[in-house]
Coordinates of C-alpha atoms and ligand atoms in Angstrom, one line a residue:
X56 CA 74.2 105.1 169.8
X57 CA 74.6 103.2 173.3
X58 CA 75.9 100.1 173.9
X59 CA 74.2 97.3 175.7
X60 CA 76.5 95.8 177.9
X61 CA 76.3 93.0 181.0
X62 CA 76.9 94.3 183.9
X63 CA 75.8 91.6 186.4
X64 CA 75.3 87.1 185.7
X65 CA 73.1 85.8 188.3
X66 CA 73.8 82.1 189.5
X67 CA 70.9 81.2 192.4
X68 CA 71.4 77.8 191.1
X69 CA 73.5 76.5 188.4
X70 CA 75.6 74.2 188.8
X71 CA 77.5 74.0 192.1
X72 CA 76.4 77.2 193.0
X73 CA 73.9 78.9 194.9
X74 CA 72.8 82.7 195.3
X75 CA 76.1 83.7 193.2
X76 CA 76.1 87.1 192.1
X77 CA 78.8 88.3 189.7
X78 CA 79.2 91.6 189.1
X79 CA 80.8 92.1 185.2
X80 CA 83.6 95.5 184.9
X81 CA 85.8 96.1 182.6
X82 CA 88.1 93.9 184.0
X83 CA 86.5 90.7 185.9
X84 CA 88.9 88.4 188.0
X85 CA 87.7 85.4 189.1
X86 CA 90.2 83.6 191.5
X87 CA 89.7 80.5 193.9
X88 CA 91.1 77.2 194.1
X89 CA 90.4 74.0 192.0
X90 CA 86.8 72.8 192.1
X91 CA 85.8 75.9 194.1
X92 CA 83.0 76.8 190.6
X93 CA 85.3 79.3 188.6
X94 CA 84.6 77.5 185.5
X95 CA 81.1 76.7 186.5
X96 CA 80.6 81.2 186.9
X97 CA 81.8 80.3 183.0
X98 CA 79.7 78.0 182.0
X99 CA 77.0 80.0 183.0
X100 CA 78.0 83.0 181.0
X101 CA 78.4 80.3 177.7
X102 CA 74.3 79.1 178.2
X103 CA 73.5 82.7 178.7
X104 CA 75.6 83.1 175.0
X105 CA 74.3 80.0 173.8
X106 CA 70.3 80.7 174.7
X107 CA 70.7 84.6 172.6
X108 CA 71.0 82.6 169.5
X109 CA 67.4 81.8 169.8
X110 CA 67.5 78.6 168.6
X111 CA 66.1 75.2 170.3
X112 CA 67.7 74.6 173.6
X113 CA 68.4 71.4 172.9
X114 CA 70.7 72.4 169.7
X115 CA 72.1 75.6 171.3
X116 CA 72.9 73.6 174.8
X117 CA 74.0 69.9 173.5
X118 CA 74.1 69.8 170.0
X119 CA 76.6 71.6 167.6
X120 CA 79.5 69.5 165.8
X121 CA 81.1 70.9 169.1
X122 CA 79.7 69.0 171.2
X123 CA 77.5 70.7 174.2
X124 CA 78.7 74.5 175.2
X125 CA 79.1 73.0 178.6
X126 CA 80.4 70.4 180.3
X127 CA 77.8 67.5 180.8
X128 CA 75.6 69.7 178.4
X129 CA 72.2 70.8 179.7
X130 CA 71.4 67.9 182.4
X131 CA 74.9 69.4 183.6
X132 CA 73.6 72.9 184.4
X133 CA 70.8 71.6 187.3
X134 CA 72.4 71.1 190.7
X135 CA 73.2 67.6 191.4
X136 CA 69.6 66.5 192.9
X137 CA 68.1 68.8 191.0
X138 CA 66.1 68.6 187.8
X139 CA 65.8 72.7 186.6
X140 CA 68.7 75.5 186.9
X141 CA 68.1 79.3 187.3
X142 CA 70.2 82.2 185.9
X143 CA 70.1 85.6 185.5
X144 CA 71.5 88.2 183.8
X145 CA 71.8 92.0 183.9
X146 CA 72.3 95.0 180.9
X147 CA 73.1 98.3 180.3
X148 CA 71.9 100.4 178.1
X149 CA 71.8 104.0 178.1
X150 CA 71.7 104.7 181.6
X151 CA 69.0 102.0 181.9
X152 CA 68.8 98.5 183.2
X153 CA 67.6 95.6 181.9
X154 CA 67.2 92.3 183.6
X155 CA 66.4 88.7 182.2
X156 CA 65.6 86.0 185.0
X157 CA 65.2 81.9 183.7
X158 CA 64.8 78.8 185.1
X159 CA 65.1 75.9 183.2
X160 CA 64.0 72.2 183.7
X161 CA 66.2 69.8 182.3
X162 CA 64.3 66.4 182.9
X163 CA 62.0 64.8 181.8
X164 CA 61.8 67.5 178.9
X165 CA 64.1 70.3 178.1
X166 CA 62.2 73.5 178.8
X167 CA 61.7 76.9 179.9
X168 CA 59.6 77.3 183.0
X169 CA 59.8 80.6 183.8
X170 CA 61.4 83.8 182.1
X171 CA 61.1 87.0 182.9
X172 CA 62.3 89.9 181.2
X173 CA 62.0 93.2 183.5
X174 CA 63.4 96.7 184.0
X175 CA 62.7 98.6 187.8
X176 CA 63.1 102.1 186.7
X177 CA 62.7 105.1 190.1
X178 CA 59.5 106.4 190.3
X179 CA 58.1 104.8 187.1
X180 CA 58.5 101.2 189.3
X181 CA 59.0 98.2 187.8
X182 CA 58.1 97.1 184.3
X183 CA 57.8 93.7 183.6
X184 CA 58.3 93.7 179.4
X185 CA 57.6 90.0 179.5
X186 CA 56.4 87.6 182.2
X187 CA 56.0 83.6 181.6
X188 CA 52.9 82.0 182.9
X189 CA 53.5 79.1 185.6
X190 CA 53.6 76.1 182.9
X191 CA 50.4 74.3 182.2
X192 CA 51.7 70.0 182.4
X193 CA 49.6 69.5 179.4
X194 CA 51.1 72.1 176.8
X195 CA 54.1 72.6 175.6
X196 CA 53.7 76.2 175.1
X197 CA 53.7 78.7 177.8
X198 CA 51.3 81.6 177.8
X199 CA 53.3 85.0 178.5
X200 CA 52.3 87.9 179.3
X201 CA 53.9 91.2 177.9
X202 CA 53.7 95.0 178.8
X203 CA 50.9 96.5 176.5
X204 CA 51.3 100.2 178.7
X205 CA 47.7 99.6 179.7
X206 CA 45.9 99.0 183.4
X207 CA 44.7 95.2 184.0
X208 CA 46.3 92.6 183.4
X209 CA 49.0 92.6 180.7
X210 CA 47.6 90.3 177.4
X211 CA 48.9 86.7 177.3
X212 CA 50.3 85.1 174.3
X213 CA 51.3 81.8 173.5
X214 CA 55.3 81.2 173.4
X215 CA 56.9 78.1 172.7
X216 CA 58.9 76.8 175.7
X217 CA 62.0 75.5 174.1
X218 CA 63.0 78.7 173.1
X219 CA 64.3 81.8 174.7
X220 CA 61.0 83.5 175.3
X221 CA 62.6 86.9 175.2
X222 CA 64.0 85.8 171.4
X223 CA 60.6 85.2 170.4
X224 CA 59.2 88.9 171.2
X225 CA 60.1 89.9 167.9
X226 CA 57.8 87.5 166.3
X227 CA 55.2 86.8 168.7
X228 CA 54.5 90.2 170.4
X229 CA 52.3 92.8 167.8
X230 CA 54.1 95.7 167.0
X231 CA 51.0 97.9 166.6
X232 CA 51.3 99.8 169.7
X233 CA 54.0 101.7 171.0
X234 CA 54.2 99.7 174.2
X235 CA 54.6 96.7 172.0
X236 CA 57.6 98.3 170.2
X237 CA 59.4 99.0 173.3
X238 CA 58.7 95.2 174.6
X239 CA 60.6 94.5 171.1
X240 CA 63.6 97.0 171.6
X241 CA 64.1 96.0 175.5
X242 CA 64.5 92.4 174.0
X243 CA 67.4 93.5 171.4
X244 CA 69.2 95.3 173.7
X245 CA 68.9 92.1 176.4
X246 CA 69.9 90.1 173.6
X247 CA 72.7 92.5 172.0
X248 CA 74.8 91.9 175.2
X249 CA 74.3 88.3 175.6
X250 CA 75.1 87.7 172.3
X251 CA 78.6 89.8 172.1
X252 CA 79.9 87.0 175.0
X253 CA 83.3 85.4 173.7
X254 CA 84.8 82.7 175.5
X255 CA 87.7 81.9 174.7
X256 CA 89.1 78.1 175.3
X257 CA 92.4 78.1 173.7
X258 CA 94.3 74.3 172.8
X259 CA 97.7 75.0 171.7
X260 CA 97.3 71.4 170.3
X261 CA 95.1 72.2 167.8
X262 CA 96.4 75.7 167.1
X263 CA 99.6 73.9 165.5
X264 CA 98.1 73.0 161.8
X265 CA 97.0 74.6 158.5
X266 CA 94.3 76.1 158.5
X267 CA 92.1 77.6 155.2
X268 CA 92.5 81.4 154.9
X269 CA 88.9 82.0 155.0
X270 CA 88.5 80.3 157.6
X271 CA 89.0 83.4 160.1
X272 CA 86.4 84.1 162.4
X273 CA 88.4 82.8 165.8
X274 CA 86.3 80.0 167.5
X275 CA 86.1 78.8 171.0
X276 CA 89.4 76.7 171.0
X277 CA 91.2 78.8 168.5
X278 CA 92.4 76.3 166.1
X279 CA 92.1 78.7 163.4
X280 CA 94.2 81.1 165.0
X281 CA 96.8 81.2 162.0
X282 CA 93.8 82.5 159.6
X283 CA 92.0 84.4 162.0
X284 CA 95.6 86.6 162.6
X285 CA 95.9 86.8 159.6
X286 CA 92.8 88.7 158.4
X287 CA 93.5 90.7 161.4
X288 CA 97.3 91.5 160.1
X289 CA 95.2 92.9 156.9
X290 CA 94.8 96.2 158.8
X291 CA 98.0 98.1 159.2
X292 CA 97.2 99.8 162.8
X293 CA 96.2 96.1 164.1
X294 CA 99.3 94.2 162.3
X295 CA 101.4 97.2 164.8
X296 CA 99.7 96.2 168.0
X297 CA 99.8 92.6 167.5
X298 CA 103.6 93.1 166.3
X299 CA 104.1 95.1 169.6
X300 CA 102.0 92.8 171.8
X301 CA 104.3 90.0 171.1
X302 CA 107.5 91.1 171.7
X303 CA 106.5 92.6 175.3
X304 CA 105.7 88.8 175.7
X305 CA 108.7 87.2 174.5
X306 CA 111.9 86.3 175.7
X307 CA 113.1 86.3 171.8
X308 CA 113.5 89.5 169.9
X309 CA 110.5 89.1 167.6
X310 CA 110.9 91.1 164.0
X311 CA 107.9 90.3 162.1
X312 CA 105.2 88.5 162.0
X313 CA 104.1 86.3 158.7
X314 CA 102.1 83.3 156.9
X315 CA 103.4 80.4 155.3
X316 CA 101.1 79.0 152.9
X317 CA 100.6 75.3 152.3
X318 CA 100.3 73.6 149.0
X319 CA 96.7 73.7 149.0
X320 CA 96.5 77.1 149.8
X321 CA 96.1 77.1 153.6
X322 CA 98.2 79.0 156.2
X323 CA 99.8 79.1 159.2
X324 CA 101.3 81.7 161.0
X325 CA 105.2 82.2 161.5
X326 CA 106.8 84.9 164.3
X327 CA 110.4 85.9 162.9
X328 CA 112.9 85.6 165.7
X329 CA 116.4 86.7 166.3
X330 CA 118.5 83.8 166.5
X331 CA 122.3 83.3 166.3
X332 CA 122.4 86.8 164.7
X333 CA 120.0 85.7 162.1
X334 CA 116.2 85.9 161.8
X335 CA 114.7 82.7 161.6
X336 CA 111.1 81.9 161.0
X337 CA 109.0 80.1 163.7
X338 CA 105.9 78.4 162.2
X339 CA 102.8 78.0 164.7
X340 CA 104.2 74.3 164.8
X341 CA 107.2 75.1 166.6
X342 CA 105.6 77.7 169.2
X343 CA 105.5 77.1 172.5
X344 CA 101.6 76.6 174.2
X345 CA 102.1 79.9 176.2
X346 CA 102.8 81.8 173.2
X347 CA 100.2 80.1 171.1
X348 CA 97.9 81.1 173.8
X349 CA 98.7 84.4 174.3
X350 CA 98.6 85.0 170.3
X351 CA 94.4 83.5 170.8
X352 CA 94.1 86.3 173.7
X353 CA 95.5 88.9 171.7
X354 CA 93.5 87.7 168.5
X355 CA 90.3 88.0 170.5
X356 CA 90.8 91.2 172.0
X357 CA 91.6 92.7 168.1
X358 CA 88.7 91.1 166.7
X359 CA 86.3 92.8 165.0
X360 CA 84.7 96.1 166.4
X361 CA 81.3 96.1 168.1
X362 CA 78.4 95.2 165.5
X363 CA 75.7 97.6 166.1
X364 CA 72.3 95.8 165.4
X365 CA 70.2 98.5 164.9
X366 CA 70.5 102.9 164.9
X367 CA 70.1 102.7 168.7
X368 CA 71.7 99.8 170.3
X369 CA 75.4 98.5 169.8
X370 CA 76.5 95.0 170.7
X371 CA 78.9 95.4 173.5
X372 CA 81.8 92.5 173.6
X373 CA 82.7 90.3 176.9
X374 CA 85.8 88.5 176.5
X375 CA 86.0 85.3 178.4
X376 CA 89.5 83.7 179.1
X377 CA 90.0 80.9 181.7
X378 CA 92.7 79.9 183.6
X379 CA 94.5 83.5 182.0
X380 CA 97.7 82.7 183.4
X381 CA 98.0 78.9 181.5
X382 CA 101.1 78.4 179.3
X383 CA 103.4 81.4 181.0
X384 CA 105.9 82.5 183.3
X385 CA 104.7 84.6 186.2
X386 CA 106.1 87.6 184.9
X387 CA 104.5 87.7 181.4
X388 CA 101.1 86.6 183.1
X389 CA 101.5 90.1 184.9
X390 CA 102.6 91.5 181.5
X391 CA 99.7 89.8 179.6
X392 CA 97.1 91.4 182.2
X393 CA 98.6 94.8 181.6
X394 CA 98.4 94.7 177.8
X395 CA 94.5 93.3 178.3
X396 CA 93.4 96.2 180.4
X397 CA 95.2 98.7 178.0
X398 CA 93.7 97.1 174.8
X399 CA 90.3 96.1 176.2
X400 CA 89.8 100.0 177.9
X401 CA 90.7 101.5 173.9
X402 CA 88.5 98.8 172.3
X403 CA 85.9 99.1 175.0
X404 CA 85.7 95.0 175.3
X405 CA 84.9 93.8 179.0
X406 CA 87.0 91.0 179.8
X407 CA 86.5 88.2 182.9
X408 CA 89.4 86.1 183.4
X409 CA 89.6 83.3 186.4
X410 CA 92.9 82.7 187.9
X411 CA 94.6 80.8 190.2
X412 CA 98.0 82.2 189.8
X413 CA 99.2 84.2 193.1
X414 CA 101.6 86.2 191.0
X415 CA 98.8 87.6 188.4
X416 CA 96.8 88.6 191.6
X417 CA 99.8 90.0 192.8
X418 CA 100.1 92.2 189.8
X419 CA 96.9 93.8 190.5
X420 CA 96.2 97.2 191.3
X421 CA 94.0 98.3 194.1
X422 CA 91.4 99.7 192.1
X423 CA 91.5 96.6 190.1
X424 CA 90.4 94.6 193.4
X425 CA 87.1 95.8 193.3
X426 CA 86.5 93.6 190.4
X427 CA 88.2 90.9 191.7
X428 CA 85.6 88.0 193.6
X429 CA 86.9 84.7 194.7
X430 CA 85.1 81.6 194.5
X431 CA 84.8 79.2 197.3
X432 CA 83.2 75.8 198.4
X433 CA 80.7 76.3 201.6
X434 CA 81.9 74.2 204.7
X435 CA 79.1 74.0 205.7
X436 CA 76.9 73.4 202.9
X437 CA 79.2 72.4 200.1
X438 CA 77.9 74.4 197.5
X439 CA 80.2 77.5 195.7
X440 CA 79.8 81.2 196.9
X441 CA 80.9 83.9 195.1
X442 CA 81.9 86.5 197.1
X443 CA 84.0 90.7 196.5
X444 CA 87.4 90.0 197.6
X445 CA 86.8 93.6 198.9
X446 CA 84.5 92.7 201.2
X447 CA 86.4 90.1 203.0
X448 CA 86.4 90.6 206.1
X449 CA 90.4 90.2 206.5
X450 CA 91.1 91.9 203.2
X451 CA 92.7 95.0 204.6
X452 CA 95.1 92.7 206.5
X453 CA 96.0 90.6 203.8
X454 CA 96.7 93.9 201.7
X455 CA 98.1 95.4 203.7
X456 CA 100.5 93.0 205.5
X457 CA 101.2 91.0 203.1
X458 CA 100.7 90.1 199.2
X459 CA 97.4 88.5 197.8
X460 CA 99.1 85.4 196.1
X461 CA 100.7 85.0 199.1
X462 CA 97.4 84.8 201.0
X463 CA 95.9 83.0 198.2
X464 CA 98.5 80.4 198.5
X465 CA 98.3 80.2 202.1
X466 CA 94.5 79.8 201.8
X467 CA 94.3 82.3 204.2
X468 CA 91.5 84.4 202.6
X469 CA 88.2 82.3 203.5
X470 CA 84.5 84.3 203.3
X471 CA 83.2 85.5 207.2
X472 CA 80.4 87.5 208.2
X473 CA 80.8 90.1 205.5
X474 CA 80.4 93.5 206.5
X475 CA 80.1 94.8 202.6
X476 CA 79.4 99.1 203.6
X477 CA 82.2 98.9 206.0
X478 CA 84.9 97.3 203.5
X479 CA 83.8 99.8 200.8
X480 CA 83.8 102.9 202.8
X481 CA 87.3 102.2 203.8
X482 CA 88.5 101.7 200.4
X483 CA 87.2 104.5 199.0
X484 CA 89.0 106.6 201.6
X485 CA 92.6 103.8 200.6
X486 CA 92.1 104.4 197.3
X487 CA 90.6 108.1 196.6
X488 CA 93.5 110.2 195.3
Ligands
ADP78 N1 75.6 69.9 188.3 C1 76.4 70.0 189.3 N2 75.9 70.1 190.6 C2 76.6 70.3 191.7 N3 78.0 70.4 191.6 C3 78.5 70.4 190.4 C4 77.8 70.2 189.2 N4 78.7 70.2 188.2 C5 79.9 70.3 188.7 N5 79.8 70.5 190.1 C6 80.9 70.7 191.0 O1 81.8 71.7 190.5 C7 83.1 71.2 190.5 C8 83.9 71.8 189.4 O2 83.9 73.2 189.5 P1 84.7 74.1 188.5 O3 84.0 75.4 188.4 O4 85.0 73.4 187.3 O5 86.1 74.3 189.4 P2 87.2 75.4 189.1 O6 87.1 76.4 190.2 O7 88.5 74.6 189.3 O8 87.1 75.9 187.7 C9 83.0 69.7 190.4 O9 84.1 69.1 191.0 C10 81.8 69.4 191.2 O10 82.1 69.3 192.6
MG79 MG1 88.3 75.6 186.1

C-alpha cells in the first residue's frame, strides 16, 4: 500500500500572493516577517483541506459552527481587486504525480470555474483525468470532460459547480470502463492527501476547562486537548513518548502525567511536578500557554495512524502548526523542533511550521534549509513571494558568516535575481558527506 502524500501547494493567486510555489518535505519552514503571507501559504493549505470534504463550498469555506476556515472566509481568498482565486496542489503516490489546478470565483456567486485534475507521466504525456469546461453564464453546472482512454475528444458530463469537481468523479463519472475506474482512483488518491491536512491553531485560553471524555478527536484550536491526551495516554508506548516529550520541555521535573475528573464526568489533564520535594499535581488550568501549546503539538503528532481508504491508497498526514515557536523560550523552541522531526520521521507525518523566531532558524540544520522558504512582500509590486532560502542569492554568506536569525533579524536576507542551479549545485557539494 502507498501513501498519497502533498508534495507541492500552488498559490498563482490567493490571497496576497502571486505565482507562490511551496514545495511540502517532511519538514516545511515557513519564515518571513509579519504581514509578509505566512499565514496566507496556510490558509491556502486549510481551503485545499476544507474543498476534500466534498461538500458545498459555501458550507466547507464560511459556514461550520466555527465560523469560516479562513480569515474573511471565501470573499477573503480572491486578491484584493479580484473577484476568483487559483490554487493548486500536488500528490504522490507510488512513484506517480498527481496534480489538481482550481480557480474559484467568489462574487457574484460562489463557484468553481475551472478544475483540472491531471497527471504528465514521461513518454505516456500528459493525462488530463478531468477537465472543466469554460463555464456557460446561464447554467450553474459545468460540463467536464474526463479521460475515457479513447482518441477524440474526451466525453463531457454535467458537474455541479459548487462542488469540488474532482469529489464528484465518484458519482458522476461511469465506472464501466477501465479508463473510467482509473479517473475514479486518481481522484481518491488526490483527495486522500488533501484530506489528511491538520492545522493546528492552538488557544491556551480555551485549553484550560473540562472537557467530556469522548470528546477526543483534537480540533483546530485544541480546546479538547485534556480528552484528546487522554485517549491517546490509553496506549502504553504513546502514554511513554508523551511522558518523555514533556519533560525534555520543561523546566520542572515532570513525573506523571494524569486526569482529574469533574463532577459530571469530564476531564482535564494534570502534569505531576516536583515541587518543594513533593509532587504536586498541575491541572491544565494552572499551565502555562507554552506548555499548553506544546502538549496540542505533541497531541497532533501522536494522533491516530494514517487511515488507509482503500487496499491501494493510504491517507498520508500534513501537520500544520503556526507561529511554532509561540508560548516558549528560545531554547525549548529549538528542543520542540528536534522532538517534531524525530516523531514526525517514525510516524511518517509531514509537518510545515511558519516561524519568525531567529533562534528556531538558528537551530536548523543544513539539510534542513532546503525546506526552509521565506515569505516576502514585493517592493515593487506589493504582493508576497515565496521563495527557497537556498536559492538566495546571499545565502552562502549569511551561512556562512554569520547565523540565520541573526540575518533574519537584521532583514538582511531579501529575494534578488535568483540563480536556483547555481545555489543547489553548491550545496550539494556543502552538504554531501
Ligand atoms: N484578499 C487579500 N488580497 C490581498 N492581500 C491580502 C488579502 N488578505 C490579506 N492580505 C494581506 O496579507 C496580509 C496578512 O498576511 P499574513 O499571511 O497573515 O502575514 P504573516 O506573514 O504575518 O502570517 C495582510 O496584512 C494583507 O496585507
Ligand atoms: Mg501569521
Amino acid at each position: 500500500m502507498s501513501t498519497a502524500e502533498l508534495t507541492e501547494l500552488r498559490l498563482p493567486e490567493f490571497k496576497s500572493l502571486r505565482d507562490a510555489v511551496i514545495p511540502i518535505d517532511s519538514l516545511t519552514v515557513i519564515a518571513g516577517r509579519n504581514g509578509s503571507g505566512k499565514s496566507n501559504v496556510i490558509d491556502g493549505l486549510a481551503v485545499l483541506s476544507a474543498l476534500a470534504e466534498g461538500g458545498d463550498l459555501r458550507d466547507s469555506l464560511d459556514g461550520g459552527h466555527d465560523g469560516p476556515v479562513v480569515r474573511g472566509g471565501s470573499e477573503g481568498c480572491a486578491p484584493l481587486g479580484t473577484n476568483a482565486f487559483q490554487l493548486g496542489c500536488t500528490v504522490s503516490h507510488a512513484g506517480s504525480q498527481y496534480s489538481l489546478d482550481l480557480e474559484i470565483q467568489v462574487s457574484p456567486r460562489l463557484a468553481i470555474i475551472s478544475e483540472h485534475l491531471w497527471s504528465s507521466r514521461g513518454s505516456a504525456g500528459r493525462v488530463d483525468y478531468l477537465r472543466s469546461d469554460p463555464p456557460d453564464p446561464h447554467s450553474s453546472d459545468l460540463q467536464v470532460r474526463w479521460h475515457n482512454g479513447k482518441r477524440g475528444v474526451n466525453p463531457a458530463i454535467a458537474m455541479r459547480s459548487t462542488q469540488l469537481l474532482t469529489s464528484q468523479a465518484a458519482t458522476r463519472v461511469p465506472a464501466t470502463s477501465a479508463a473510467g475506474r482509473r479517473v475514479h482512483e486518481v481522484a481518491e488518491i488526490v483527495l486522500s492527501a488533501i484530506s489528511g491536512i491538520f492545522i493546528l491553531d492552538p488557544d491556551p485560553h480555551q485549553m484550560r476547562e473540562y472537557v467530556p471524555e469522548r470528546d477526543a478527536a483534537l480540533r483546530r484550536n485544541a480546546d479538547n486537548l485534556s480528552a484528546s491526551l487522554k485517549r491517546l495516554a490509553s496506549e502504553r508506548a504513546v502514554q511513554e513518548t508523551l511522558l518523555e516529550m514533556t519533560r525534555s520541555l520543561s523546566e520542572a521535573q515532570v513525573s506523571e502525567l494524569t486526569w482529574a475528573t469533574s463532577s459530571l464526568g469530564d476531564v482535564m489533564v494534570v502534569v505531576k511536578e516536583m515541587m518543594g520535594g513533593q509532587v504536586r499535581p498541575v491541572p491544565a488550568r494552572l499551565m502555562s500557554d507554552g506548555t499548553l501549546r506544546f502538549l496540542a503539538i505533541t497531541a497532533a503528532l501522536l494522533d491516530k495512524q494514517p487511515v488507509s481508504l482503500s487496499k491501494t491508497i493510504q491517507r498520508g498526514r500534513l501537520l500544520v502548526v503556526e507561529e511554532i515557536e509561540s508560548g516558549l523560550h528560545p531554547s525549548q523552541a529549538s528542543v520542540l523542533l528536534e522532538r517534531i522531526k524525530s516523531v514526525a520521521a517514525e510516524r511518517n507525518i509531514r509537518t510545515v511550521a511558519t516561524t519568525h523566531s531567529p533562534p528556531l532558524l538558528d537551530a536548523l540544520t543544513g539539510a534542513d534549509h532546503e525546506s526552509v522558504v521565506v515569505a516576502s512582500r514585493d517592493k515593487t509590486t506589493g504582493w508576497s513571494r515565496v521563495d527557497r532560502l537556498t536559492d538566495f542569492p546571499d545565502y552562502f554568506e549569511v551561512v556562512g558568516r554569520t547565523s540565520l536569525g541573526d540575518s533574519a533579524v537584521h532583514d538582511r536576507l531579501r529575494p534578488g535575481k535568483v540563480n536556483a542551479d547555481a545555489a543547489r549545485a553548491a550545496l550539494a557539494e556543502i552538504f554531501k558527506s
